[in-house]
Structure formats: C-alpha cells, structure tokens
C-alpha cells in the first residue's frame, strides 16, 4: 500500500470533506485562469493600440511634394518617433474601400479627392506621444487635423491596472481560503484517524510514514483543483472564442493556439501543488506533534 | 531479543504505576505477567513499546547479531508484534489490508506480501475471512486477525495485553494455544499480560506477578523463585 493509495483511501473514506477541498481549489483556479486570460487579453489590446500609428496627421490638400517630404523628414528625425508612414489620397481611398466593402452605399460617390493624405506616426513609447504632439504646434501650414490615441491608451492602461489589482486581491483572497480549507480538512482527517495513526506508529511506522499520506492528499487537492479549474475555464473560453473574436475585431483578445493555455495549466498545477502541500504540511505540523 | 528491566519506575504525578521493577526476559521465553487491575501490566507493555517513558530506570533491549538495529524506537517496534484486548485493528481496512499495513511499514516488497499474508492467515485459521472488515468478525476472529498482523512481520517478541479479556473461554483457550505453538515452533519470545489465572495455571511457564506496581513473585515453570 503506497503513499498514493493510502491518500486515495483517505479521500474515499471522507468524500464530503474531500469534495469541499476540491471545490474551493477548483473555484480558485477557474478564477485564476479567467484572470490570467483577462490580463493577457488586456495586454494584447494595449499592444494593438500601441503598435498602431499613434498620431495621425491629416495633411492640407495644397501641400507641395517638397514641403511634404521636408515636414516628414523633420518629424522622423526626432528620437521619440519609431516609424512614420505617408498615406496618399489614393491609398486612403483603398483603405476606405476595404473597410466598407460590405456597404456599397458608403462607397458610392467617394473619390480620392475628398479623402486627405496623411502621415501616421508611431512612437517608441506611448509616454512620448505628448512630446511629439507638442512639437507639431505651430505647423498649421501643413496640418489640417491632428488625431492621436493618447486618451484611449491611457484609459486602457488605467483599467488594466485596476483589473490587475482587483484580480490579484480576489485570487490572493480565494487562495488563502483554499489554503485554510485544506488545512482544516486535513486537520479533521488527522483527528478522525488519531487511533489508526497511533496503531501505525506502534507497528513501527516512522514519523514521515504517517505524515506522507496526508501531504500527498493535500497536494492532490491542489493539483486536481488546478486541473479541473483550468479545464472548466479553458472549455468556457473555447466556447465563447468566436463571440469574443467578433467583439474585439482585429485584436486577438484570447490567445491563439494552445501554448499559452498549457503554460497557464503548468503554472497553476505548480501553484496548486504548493498551496495543497503547505496547507497539509501546516495541518500535519499542528496535529501530529512528534 | 533479550529484555532487561532495571529498576523501572513509572509515576503519574504522585501515583506510581511501576515501582523499581527489575527482571529479565530471555529470548524464546513465554512469560505471563499477572496481577489485578491497576497492577501495572499495561504500563509495562507500553514501556517495552516505548509508548511511554519510564520516570526512572532503564529497559535494555539486546538484539541477535543479525538483527542489529541502530536503536531507533520505530526499528525496535518493527521487531515486536502486539495483540491487544481491543485488537487495535484499523476498522476501515479489511483483514488482508490490516496485515498488509504492517508489512508496508517494514518495507516488505509488494510481490512477497501476498505469500506472507496467506501464510499467517493459514496459521491463524482466518483464510476464509481475508476480505472481511473487523466489524464483520467475531471476538475470537478479531484477536486472531490481530495476531496474524503481529506474526506477519516475523517478530522477535510478541506482546499480548489481555488478549483473552473479551473472549469466551473456548476462544480464549484457542488463542493461547496458538501463542504457545508460535513460541515453541518459531522460538518467538512472548510476554502476555493477563488476569485469567486458569490459563496461567494450565501452562507450565514463567509467571511474573505484579501488585501495586511491584514485582511480588517471579515464578519459573511452576516454581516461585
């Protein structure tokens, strides 16, 4: 009868206590998986907006080619600028047509002459947006309109920080609850099996022989809870993947492929193991004082 | 395995359960410890198992050379089989599993366990009860299951604490006969605490009588020393 079969024996003999420990662990890891996916999604959203041209300058119609290139080179010489792309009126029309290909009404009567040429500037760091924008003040002879996504990016960063903090607090709280549930459940089982433990010790069992089955049981709750929690969250994410993709459009909010999901599973299994192991270790330390 | 009790005293507060008890038990002996309730019989057995520590004095355990142990309590316990009045079988394990537990503790390889278990079950006449739980056994069967568990580890010493206490006379006799047979055939040392004088008188063997924690008689093979 090895450690695992003894631990399994303990689980089967008091199924409701075991169920309580597994349920709280599962809930913890469902929450943790969703939280991880949310953080990854927000990060992708942020990356998307940060990688997009952050400042768009709609140019005046009557700008000569010489003035345009001079203005473009002046901007691109700044160290904050990562890339600058010129979009001609014809290219703007192409983009417009692509974006509205499903709506013929919007395509009628639209020619390249009514669309402005533009310069799309991306910065090395979103924090440099203001500096770049400030450098454009007084260049009204080139600029018809200036649009940049500072507010949107800052809003996403702000919300991302709030979600990260709230998620961290929630996950920490439920992890602590899981830890204490394992501690209580294993503690109860030790108390119930006091006589059996005494008999085992009188038969010559070492201290570790008695303790290891309880440690294995606690670890099992952690790892199994992580596995089930992850599976539930993964199945849910998979089920809603199309709707999420549709909602976020070009942004891949949920990770593509299985690599990220498997990494989450690995990390959660490890975390679950430590949570269960230390919960049971503390219970063993408290209830088996030898 | 030889045991030497040297001026053992065990006190619980003011009350002395054992008071300067000294005697020796030689390997292969069958020894009865008799005396009324509270005489100190169970305390003596607990002390041998190191389940409690003496207040003063010492118990010297001498092993045969091939069984040389480092003196760890657990390792000494593995050489001792125990049979209690309340059997102390694990209630949610079958007879087979209870015996297997003892074998697991002494690290008997899995492939050898089945053979050992069958052998001890045959010896204790429990072959038909293998898969039953303790709650499904009679008093005599419970004691024999407890003895089977003790025998499985091939002990050098069997400690029996009032094993016949809860048994009808016939079952009690059968158990004692079995212990006697094991002592003769396997040369296993047996220390049996009892207050059943009928059983003690019928077996011409050594008897140590305790009263209020003191050895008042040490009778060898029918004669008082």
Coordinates of C-alpha atoms in Angstrom, one line a residue:
Chain A
X1 CA 0.0 0.0 0.0
X2 CA 1.9 3.0 -1.2
X3 CA 1.5 6.7 -0.2
X4 CA -0.8 7.5 -3.1
X5 CA -3.2 4.6 -2.5
X6 CA -3.3 5.5 1.3
X7 CA -4.1 9.1 0.3
X8 CA -6.7 7.9 -2.1
X9 CA -8.1 5.7 0.7
X10 CA -8.4 8.8 3.0
X11 CA -10.2 10.7 0.2
X12 CA -12.7 7.9 -0.4
X13 CA -13.4 7.4 3.3
X14 CA -14.5 11.0 3.9
X15 CA -15.7 12.1 0.4
X16 CA -17.6 15.2 1.5
X17 CA -14.6 16.8 3.2
X18 CA -12.5 16.0 0.2
X19 CA -15.2 17.4 -2.1
X20 CA -15.1 20.7 -0.1
X21 CA -11.4 21.0 -0.5
X22 CA -11.5 20.1 -4.2
X23 CA -14.5 22.5 -4.8
X24 CA -12.7 25.5 -3.3
X25 CA -9.5 24.7 -5.2
X26 CA -11.4 24.4 -8.4
X27 CA -13.2 27.7 -7.9
X28 CA -9.8 29.3 -7.1
X29 CA -8.3 28.0 -10.4
X30 CA -11.3 28.9 -12.5
X31 CA -11.0 32.4 -11.2
X32 CA -7.2 32.4 -11.7
X33 CA -7.5 31.1 -15.3
X34 CA -10.1 33.7 -16.2
X35 CA -7.9 36.4 -14.6
X36 CA -4.9 35.2 -16.5
X37 CA -6.8 35.3 -19.8
X38 CA -8.1 38.7 -19.0
X39 CA -4.7 40.1 -18.2
X40 CA -3.3 38.5 -21.4
X41 CA -6.3 40.0 -23.4
X42 CA -5.8 43.4 -22.0
X43 CA -2.1 43.2 -22.7
X44 CA -2.9 42.2 -26.3
X45 CA -5.4 45.1 -26.6
X46 CA -2.8 47.5 -25.3
X47 CA -0.2 46.1 -27.7
X48 CA -2.6 46.5 -30.5
X49 CA -3.2 50.2 -29.8
X50 CA 0.4 50.9 -29.0
X51 CA 1.6 49.3 -32.3
X52 CA -1.0 51.3 -34.3
X53 CA 0.0 54.7 -35.6
X54 CA -0.5 56.7 -32.5
X55 CA -0.6 60.1 -34.1
X56 CA -2.3 60.7 -37.4
X57 CA -1.7 64.0 -39.2
X58 CA -4.2 64.8 -41.9
X59 CA -2.4 67.0 -44.3
X60 CA -3.6 70.1 -46.1
X61 CA -4.6 69.5 -49.7
X62 CA -2.4 72.0 -51.4
X63 CA 0.9 70.8 -49.9
X64 CA 3.8 70.6 -52.4
X65 CA 5.8 67.4 -52.5
X66 CA 8.9 69.3 -51.4
X67 CA 7.1 70.7 -48.3
X68 CA 5.6 67.3 -47.5
X69 CA 9.0 65.5 -47.6
X70 CA 10.6 68.2 -45.6
X71 CA 7.8 68.1 -43.0
X72 CA 8.0 64.2 -42.9
X73 CA 11.8 64.2 -42.5
X74 CA 11.6 66.8 -39.8
X75 CA 9.3 64.6 -37.8
X76 CA 11.1 61.3 -38.4
X77 CA 14.4 62.9 -37.2
X78 CA 13.0 63.0 -33.7
X79 CA 14.3 60.3 -31.4
X80 CA 10.8 59.6 -30.0
X81 CA 9.5 58.6 -33.4
X82 CA 9.6 54.9 -34.2
X83 CA 8.1 55.0 -37.6
X84 CA 6.4 57.4 -39.9
X85 CA 4.3 56.4 -42.9
X86 CA 2.8 58.5 -45.6
X87 CA -0.6 57.6 -46.8
X88 CA -1.5 59.2 -50.1
X89 CA -5.1 60.1 -51.1
X90 CA -5.3 57.0 -53.4
X91 CA -4.1 54.8 -50.6
X92 CA -6.6 56.4 -48.2
X93 CA -9.3 55.6 -50.7
X94 CA -8.1 52.0 -50.9
X95 CA -8.2 51.7 -47.1
X96 CA -11.7 53.2 -47.0
X97 CA -13.0 50.8 -49.6
X98 CA -11.5 47.8 -47.8
X99 CA -13.1 48.9 -44.5
X100 CA -16.5 49.4 -46.1
X101 CA -16.5 46.7 -48.7
X102 CA -19.7 45.2 -47.3
X103 CA -21.6 48.5 -47.5
X104 CA -21.9 49.7 -51.2
X105 CA -23.8 52.8 -50.2
X106 CA -20.8 54.2 -48.4
X107 CA -18.6 53.5 -51.4
X108 CA -20.8 55.5 -53.9
X109 CA -19.7 58.9 -54.8
X110 CA -16.5 58.6 -52.8
X111 CA -13.3 59.5 -54.7
X112 CA -9.7 60.0 -53.6
X113 CA -10.1 63.8 -53.9
X114 CA -12.4 64.1 -50.9
X115 CA -10.1 62.0 -48.7
X116 CA -7.0 63.7 -47.2
X117 CA -3.4 62.4 -47.4
X118 CA -1.9 61.7 -44.0
X119 CA 1.2 60.9 -42.0
X120 CA 0.9 58.1 -39.5
X121 CA 3.4 58.3 -36.7
X122 CA 4.2 55.6 -34.2
X123 CA 6.2 56.4 -31.1
X124 CA 8.8 54.2 -29.3
X125 CA 7.0 54.8 -26.1
X126 CA 3.3 55.8 -25.6
X127 CA 4.5 58.3 -23.0
X128 CA 6.3 60.2 -25.8
X129 CA 3.0 61.0 -27.6
X130 CA 2.6 64.3 -25.8
X131 CA 6.2 65.4 -26.7
X132 CA 5.6 64.6 -30.4
X133 CA 2.3 66.3 -30.4
X134 CA 3.8 69.4 -28.8
X135 CA 6.5 69.6 -31.4
X136 CA 3.7 69.9 -34.0
X137 CA 2.3 73.0 -32.5
X138 CA 2.7 75.9 -35.0
X139 CA 2.8 73.7 -38.1
X140 CA -0.7 74.6 -39.2
X141 CA 0.6 75.3 -42.7
X142 CA 1.0 71.5 -43.1
X143 CA -1.6 70.2 -40.8
X144 CA -5.3 70.1 -41.5
X145 CA -6.2 67.9 -38.4
X146 CA -4.2 66.0 -35.8
X147 CA -5.6 62.9 -34.2
X148 CA -3.9 60.8 -31.6
X149 CA -5.0 57.9 -29.3
X150 CA -3.4 59.1 -26.1
X151 CA -6.7 59.1 -24.2
X152 CA -7.7 55.6 -25.3
X153 CA -4.3 54.1 -24.5
X154 CA -4.2 55.8 -21.1
X155 CA -7.7 54.7 -20.4
X156 CA -6.7 51.1 -21.2
X157 CA -3.6 51.3 -19.0
X158 CA -5.7 52.7 -16.2
X159 CA -8.3 49.9 -16.5
X160 CA -5.7 47.3 -17.0
X161 CA -4.1 48.4 -13.7
X162 CA -7.4 48.4 -11.9
X163 CA -8.3 44.9 -13.2
X164 CA -4.8 43.6 -12.3
X165 CA -5.1 44.9 -8.8
X166 CA -8.7 43.7 -8.3
X167 CA -7.8 40.3 -9.8
X168 CA -4.8 39.9 -7.6
X169 CA -6.7 40.8 -4.5
X170 CA -9.5 38.3 -5.4
X171 CA -7.1 35.5 -6.3
X172 CA -5.0 36.1 -3.2
X173 CA -8.1 36.0 -1.0
X174 CA -9.5 32.8 -2.5
X175 CA -6.0 31.2 -2.5
X176 CA -5.8 31.9 1.2
X177 CA -9.3 30.5 1.7
X178 CA -8.3 27.4 -0.3
X179 CA -5.1 27.1 1.9
X180 CA -7.1 27.2 5.1
X181 CA -9.8 24.8 3.8
X182 CA -7.0 22.2 3.0
X183 CA -5.5 22.9 6.5
X184 CA -8.9 22.4 8.2
X185 CA -9.9 19.3 6.1
X186 CA -6.5 17.6 6.6
X187 CA -6.6 18.6 10.3
X188 CA -10.1 17.0 10.7
X189 CA -8.9 13.8 9.0
X190 CA -5.9 13.5 11.2
X191 CA -8.2 14.0 14.3
X192 CA -10.6 11.3 13.0
X193 CA -7.7 8.9 12.3
X194 CA -5.8 9.5 15.6
X195 CA -6.4 5.9 16.7
X196 CA -5.3 4.5 13.4
X197 CA -2.2 6.7 13.4
X198 CA -1.3 5.5 16.9
X199 CA -1.7 1.9 15.8
X200 CA 0.5 2.6 12.8
X201 CA 3.2 4.2 15.0
X202 CA 3.1 1.2 17.4
X203 CA 3.6 -1.1 14.4
X204 CA 6.9 0.7 13.8
X205 CA 5.9 3.3 11.3
X206 CA 8.3 6.3 11.1
X207 CA 7.0 9.8 11.6
X208 CA 7.4 10.5 7.9
X209 CA 5.5 7.3 7.0
X210 CA 2.4 8.6 8.9
X211 CA 2.7 12.2 7.5
X212 CA 3.4 11.5 3.9
X213 CA -0.1 10.2 3.0
X214 CA -1.6 13.5 4.4
X215 CA 0.9 15.6 2.5
X216 CA 0.1 13.6 -0.7
X217 CA -3.6 14.1 0.0
X218 CA -3.2 17.9 0.3
X219 CA -1.1 18.1 -2.8
X220 CA -3.7 16.1 -4.7
X221 CA -6.4 18.6 -3.8
X222 CA -4.2 21.4 -5.1
X223 CA -3.2 19.7 -8.4
X224 CA -6.6 18.2 -9.1
X225 CA -8.4 21.5 -8.3
X226 CA -6.0 23.3 -10.7
X227 CA -6.6 20.7 -13.4
X228 CA -10.4 20.9 -13.1
X229 CA -10.5 24.7 -12.7
X230 CA -8.3 25.2 -15.7
X231 CA -10.4 22.7 -17.8
X232 CA -13.6 24.5 -16.9
X233 CA -12.2 27.9 -17.7
X234 CA -10.5 26.6 -20.9
X235 CA -13.7 25.0 -22.1
X236 CA -15.6 28.2 -21.5
X237 CA -13.0 30.3 -23.3
X238 CA -13.1 27.9 -26.2
X239 CA -16.9 28.0 -26.3
X240 CA -17.0 31.8 -26.4
X241 CA -13.9 32.3 -28.6
X242 CA -15.8 33.2 -31.8
X243 CA -18.0 35.8 -30.0
X244 CA -15.0 37.3 -28.3
X245 CA -13.1 37.5 -31.5
X246 CA -16.0 39.1 -33.3
X247 CA -16.4 41.6 -30.5
X248 CA -12.7 42.6 -30.5
X249 CA -12.2 42.6 -34.2
X250 CA -8.6 42.8 -35.2
X251 CA -7.4 42.4 -31.6
X252 CA -6.7 38.8 -30.7
X253 CA -8.0 39.1 -27.1
X254 CA -7.9 35.4 -26.4
X255 CA -4.6 33.7 -27.1
X256 CA -4.3 31.8 -30.4
X257 CA -3.1 28.2 -30.2
X258 CA -2.7 26.0 -27.1
X259 CA 0.8 27.0 -25.9
X260 CA -0.4 29.8 -23.7
X261 CA -3.2 27.7 -22.2
X262 CA -0.8 24.9 -21.5
X263 CA 1.6 27.3 -19.8
X264 CA -1.2 28.6 -17.6
X265 CA -2.1 24.9 -16.8
X266 CA 1.6 24.2 -15.8
X267 CA 1.9 27.3 -13.7
X268 CA -1.5 26.6 -12.0
X269 CA -0.7 22.9 -11.3
X270 CA 2.5 24.0 -9.7
X271 CA 0.8 26.7 -7.7
X272 CA -2.0 24.2 -6.7
X273 CA 0.6 21.7 -5.6
X274 CA 2.3 24.2 -3.3
X275 CA -1.0 25.5 -2.0
X276 CA -2.2 22.0 -1.1
X277 CA 1.2 20.8 0.1
X278 CA 1.7 23.7 2.5
X279 CA -1.9 23.6 3.7
X280 CA -1.5 19.9 4.6
X281 CA 2.0 20.4 5.9
X282 CA 0.8 23.0 8.4
X283 CA -2.1 20.7 9.4
X284 CA 0.3 17.8 10.0
X285 CA 2.7 20.1 11.9
X286 CA -0.2 21.3 14.2
X287 CA -1.9 17.9 14.7
X288 CA 0.9 15.4 14.7
X289 CA 3.3 16.8 17.3
X290 CA 6.2 14.4 17.1
Chain B
X1 CA 15.7 -10.5 21.7
X2 CA 16.6 -10.2 25.4
X3 CA 15.0 -7.6 27.7
X4 CA 16.3 -6.4 30.9
X5 CA 14.2 -4.2 33.2
X6 CA 16.4 -2.4 35.6
X7 CA 14.8 -0.6 38.5
X8 CA 11.9 0.8 36.3
X9 CA 9.7 3.3 37.9
X10 CA 6.8 4.9 36.2
X11 CA 4.9 7.6 38.1
X12 CA 1.8 9.6 37.1
X13 CA 2.1 12.5 39.5
X14 CA 2.1 11.1 43.0
X15 CA 0.9 7.7 41.9
X16 CA 3.4 5.1 41.0
X17 CA 2.2 2.7 38.3
X18 CA 5.5 0.7 38.5
X19 CA 7.9 0.9 41.4
X20 CA 11.6 -0.2 40.9
X21 CA 10.7 -3.2 38.8
X22 CA 13.6 -5.4 37.8
X23 CA 13.6 -8.7 35.9
X24 CA 15.0 -10.2 32.7
X25 CA 13.3 -11.9 29.8
X26 CA 15.4 -14.2 27.7
X27 CA 14.9 -14.8 24.0
X28 CA 12.4 -17.6 23.3
X29 CA 10.7 -17.3 26.7
X30 CA 6.9 -17.5 27.3
X31 CA 6.2 -15.1 30.1
X32 CA 2.9 -14.3 31.8
X33 CA 2.6 -11.0 33.6
X34 CA -0.3 -11.3 36.1
X35 CA -1.9 -9.1 38.6
X36 CA -5.1 -7.3 39.4
X37 CA -6.4 -4.3 37.5
X38 CA -4.1 -1.3 38.1
X39 CA -1.1 -3.6 39.0
X40 CA 1.0 -2.0 36.2
X41 CA 0.7 -4.8 33.5
X42 CA -0.3 -2.5 30.7
X43 CA 2.2 0.2 31.7
X44 CA 5.0 -2.4 31.5
X45 CA 3.9 -3.3 27.9
X46 CA 3.7 0.4 27.0
X47 CA 7.2 0.8 28.3
X48 CA 8.5 -2.0 26.2
X49 CA 7.0 -0.4 23.1
X50 CA 8.4 3.0 24.1
X51 CA 4.8 4.3 24.0
X52 CA 5.6 5.9 27.3
X53 CA 8.9 6.8 29.0
X54 CA 9.9 5.5 32.5
X55 CA 10.3 8.0 35.2
X56 CA 13.5 6.3 36.2
X57 CA 15.4 3.1 35.4
X58 CA 16.0 1.6 32.0
X59 CA 15.0 -1.1 29.7
X60 CA 17.9 -2.7 27.9
X61 CA 17.0 -4.5 24.6
X62 CA 19.6 -6.8 23.3
X63 CA 19.1 -7.9 19.7
X64 CA 20.5 -11.0 18.0
X65 CA 23.6 -10.0 15.9
X66 CA 21.9 -10.4 12.5
X67 CA 19.1 -8.0 13.6
X68 CA 21.4 -5.3 14.9
X69 CA 19.5 -2.1 15.0
X70 CA 20.5 1.5 15.4
X71 CA 18.3 1.8 18.4
X72 CA 15.6 3.9 16.8
X73 CA 12.3 3.4 18.5
X74 CA 10.5 2.6 15.2
X75 CA 13.0 0.0 14.3
X76 CA 12.6 -1.8 17.6
X77 CA 8.8 -1.6 17.3
X78 CA 9.1 -3.4 13.9
X79 CA 10.6 -6.4 15.7
X80 CA 7.7 -6.5 18.1
X81 CA 4.2 -7.9 17.4
X82 CA 1.4 -6.7 19.5
X83 CA -2.0 -8.2 20.4
X84 CA -4.4 -6.1 22.4
X85 CA -7.6 -6.7 24.2
X86 CA -9.3 -4.2 22.0
X87 CA -7.4 -5.6 18.9
X88 CA -6.4 -2.1 17.6
X89 CA -7.2 -3.2 14.0
X90 CA -7.8 -0.4 11.6
X91 CA -11.6 -0.5 11.2
X92 CA -11.9 0.7 7.6
X93 CA -9.4 -1.8 6.3
X94 CA -10.0 -5.5 5.6
X95 CA -8.2 -8.3 7.4
X96 CA -5.9 -8.5 4.4
X97 CA -5.3 -4.8 4.3
X98 CA -4.6 -4.6 8.1
X99 CA -1.9 -7.3 7.7
X100 CA -0.5 -5.6 4.6
X101 CA -0.2 -2.3 6.5
X102 CA 2.2 -3.9 8.9
X103 CA 4.2 -5.4 6.0
X104 CA 4.2 -2.0 4.3
X105 CA 5.6 -0.4 7.4
X106 CA 8.6 -2.8 7.5
X107 CA 9.1 -2.3 3.7
X108 CA 8.3 -5.8 2.6
X109 CA 8.4 -5.9 -1.2
X110 CA 4.9 -6.0 -2.8
X111 CA 5.5 -9.3 -4.6
X112 CA 6.3 -11.0 -1.3
X113 CA 3.3 -9.7 0.7
X114 CA 0.6 -11.9 -0.7
X115 CA 2.5 -15.0 0.2
X116 CA 3.3 -13.8 3.7
X117 CA -0.3 -12.8 4.3
X118 CA -1.7 -16.2 3.1
X119 CA 0.8 -17.9 5.4
X120 CA -0.2 -16.1 8.6
X121 CA -3.9 -16.3 7.7
X122 CA -3.5 -20.1 7.4
X123 CA -1.6 -20.2 10.7
X124 CA -4.4 -18.2 12.5
X125 CA -7.1 -20.1 10.7
X126 CA -8.5 -17.0 9.0
X127 CA -8.2 -17.9 5.4
X128 CA -11.9 -17.5 4.8
X129 CA -12.0 -14.0 6.4
X130 CA -9.4 -12.3 4.2
X131 CA -11.7 -9.7 2.7
X132 CA -13.9 -9.0 5.8
X133 CA -13.7 -5.8 7.8
X134 CA -13.1 -6.0 11.6
X135 CA -16.7 -5.1 12.2
X136 CA -17.7 -8.4 10.4
X137 CA -15.6 -10.6 12.6
X138 CA -16.3 -12.4 16.0
X139 CA -14.3 -11.6 19.1
X140 CA -12.1 -14.6 18.6
X141 CA -11.5 -13.9 14.9
X142 CA -10.6 -10.3 15.7
X143 CA -7.9 -11.5 18.1
X144 CA -6.6 -14.0 15.6
X145 CA -6.6 -11.2 13.0
X146 CA -4.6 -9.1 15.4
X147 CA -2.2 -12.0 16.0
X148 CA -1.9 -12.6 12.2
X149 CA -0.9 -9.0 11.8
X150 CA 1.7 -9.4 14.6
X151 CA 3.0 -12.6 13.0
X152 CA 3.4 -11.1 9.5
X153 CA 6.4 -9.1 10.5
X154 CA 8.2 -12.2 11.8
X155 CA 8.6 -10.6 15.3
X156 CA 11.3 -11.5 17.8
X157 CA 8.8 -10.6 20.5
X158 CA 5.0 -10.7 20.8
X159 CA 3.4 -8.6 23.4
X160 CA -0.2 -9.6 24.3
X161 CA -2.1 -7.3 26.5
X162 CA -5.1 -9.1 28.0
X163 CA -5.8 -10.8 24.6
X164 CA -8.4 -13.1 26.1
X165 CA -10.2 -10.4 28.0
X166 CA -13.1 -10.0 25.7
X167 CA -13.3 -13.6 24.6
X168 CA -15.4 -16.6 25.6
X169 CA -13.4 -19.3 27.4
X170 CA -13.1 -21.6 24.3
X171 CA -11.9 -18.7 22.0
X172 CA -9.5 -17.6 24.8
X173 CA -8.0 -21.1 25.0
X174 CA -7.6 -21.4 21.3
X175 CA -5.7 -18.1 21.2
X176 CA -3.4 -19.1 24.0
X177 CA -2.7 -22.4 22.4
X178 CA -1.9 -20.6 19.2
X179 CA 0.5 -18.3 21.0
X180 CA 2.1 -21.3 22.7
X181 CA 2.5 -23.1 19.4
X182 CA 4.2 -20.0 17.9
X183 CA 6.5 -19.8 20.9
X184 CA 7.6 -23.4 20.5
X185 CA 7.8 -23.6 16.7
X186 CA 9.3 -20.1 15.9
X187 CA 11.1 -19.6 19.2
X188 CA 9.4 -16.2 19.4
X189 CA 9.5 -14.5 22.8
X190 CA 6.0 -13.9 24.2
X191 CA 5.0 -11.7 27.0
X192 CA 1.4 -12.0 27.8
X193 CA -0.4 -9.8 30.4
X194 CA -3.5 -11.4 31.8
X195 CA -5.6 -11.8 34.9
X196 CA -7.0 -15.1 33.8
X197 CA -5.4 -17.4 36.3
X198 CA -7.0 -20.5 34.8
X199 CA -5.0 -20.0 31.6
X200 CA -1.8 -19.1 33.5
X201 CA -2.0 -22.2 35.7
X202 CA -2.6 -24.6 32.8
X203 CA 0.6 -23.5 31.1
X204 CA 3.7 -24.5 33.0
X205 CA 5.6 -21.4 32.2
X206 CA 7.2 -18.4 33.8
X207 CA 4.9 -16.0 35.6
X208 CA 5.7 -12.5 36.9
X209 CA 3.2 -11.3 39.4
X210 CA 2.7 -7.6 39.9
X211 CA 0.8 -5.8 42.6
X212 CA 0.5 -2.1 43.0
X213 CA 3.5 -1.6 40.7
X214 CA 5.8 -4.0 42.3
X215 CA 7.0 -7.5 41.4
X216 CA 5.8 -9.6 44.2
X217 CA 6.5 -13.0 42.6
X218 CA 8.6 -14.4 39.7
X219 CA 7.7 -18.0 39.3
X220 CA 9.5 -20.1 36.8
X221 CA 7.9 -23.3 35.3
X222 CA 5.5 -23.7 38.2
X223 CA 8.0 -22.8 40.9
X224 CA 8.3 -19.5 42.7
X225 CA 11.8 -18.1 42.6

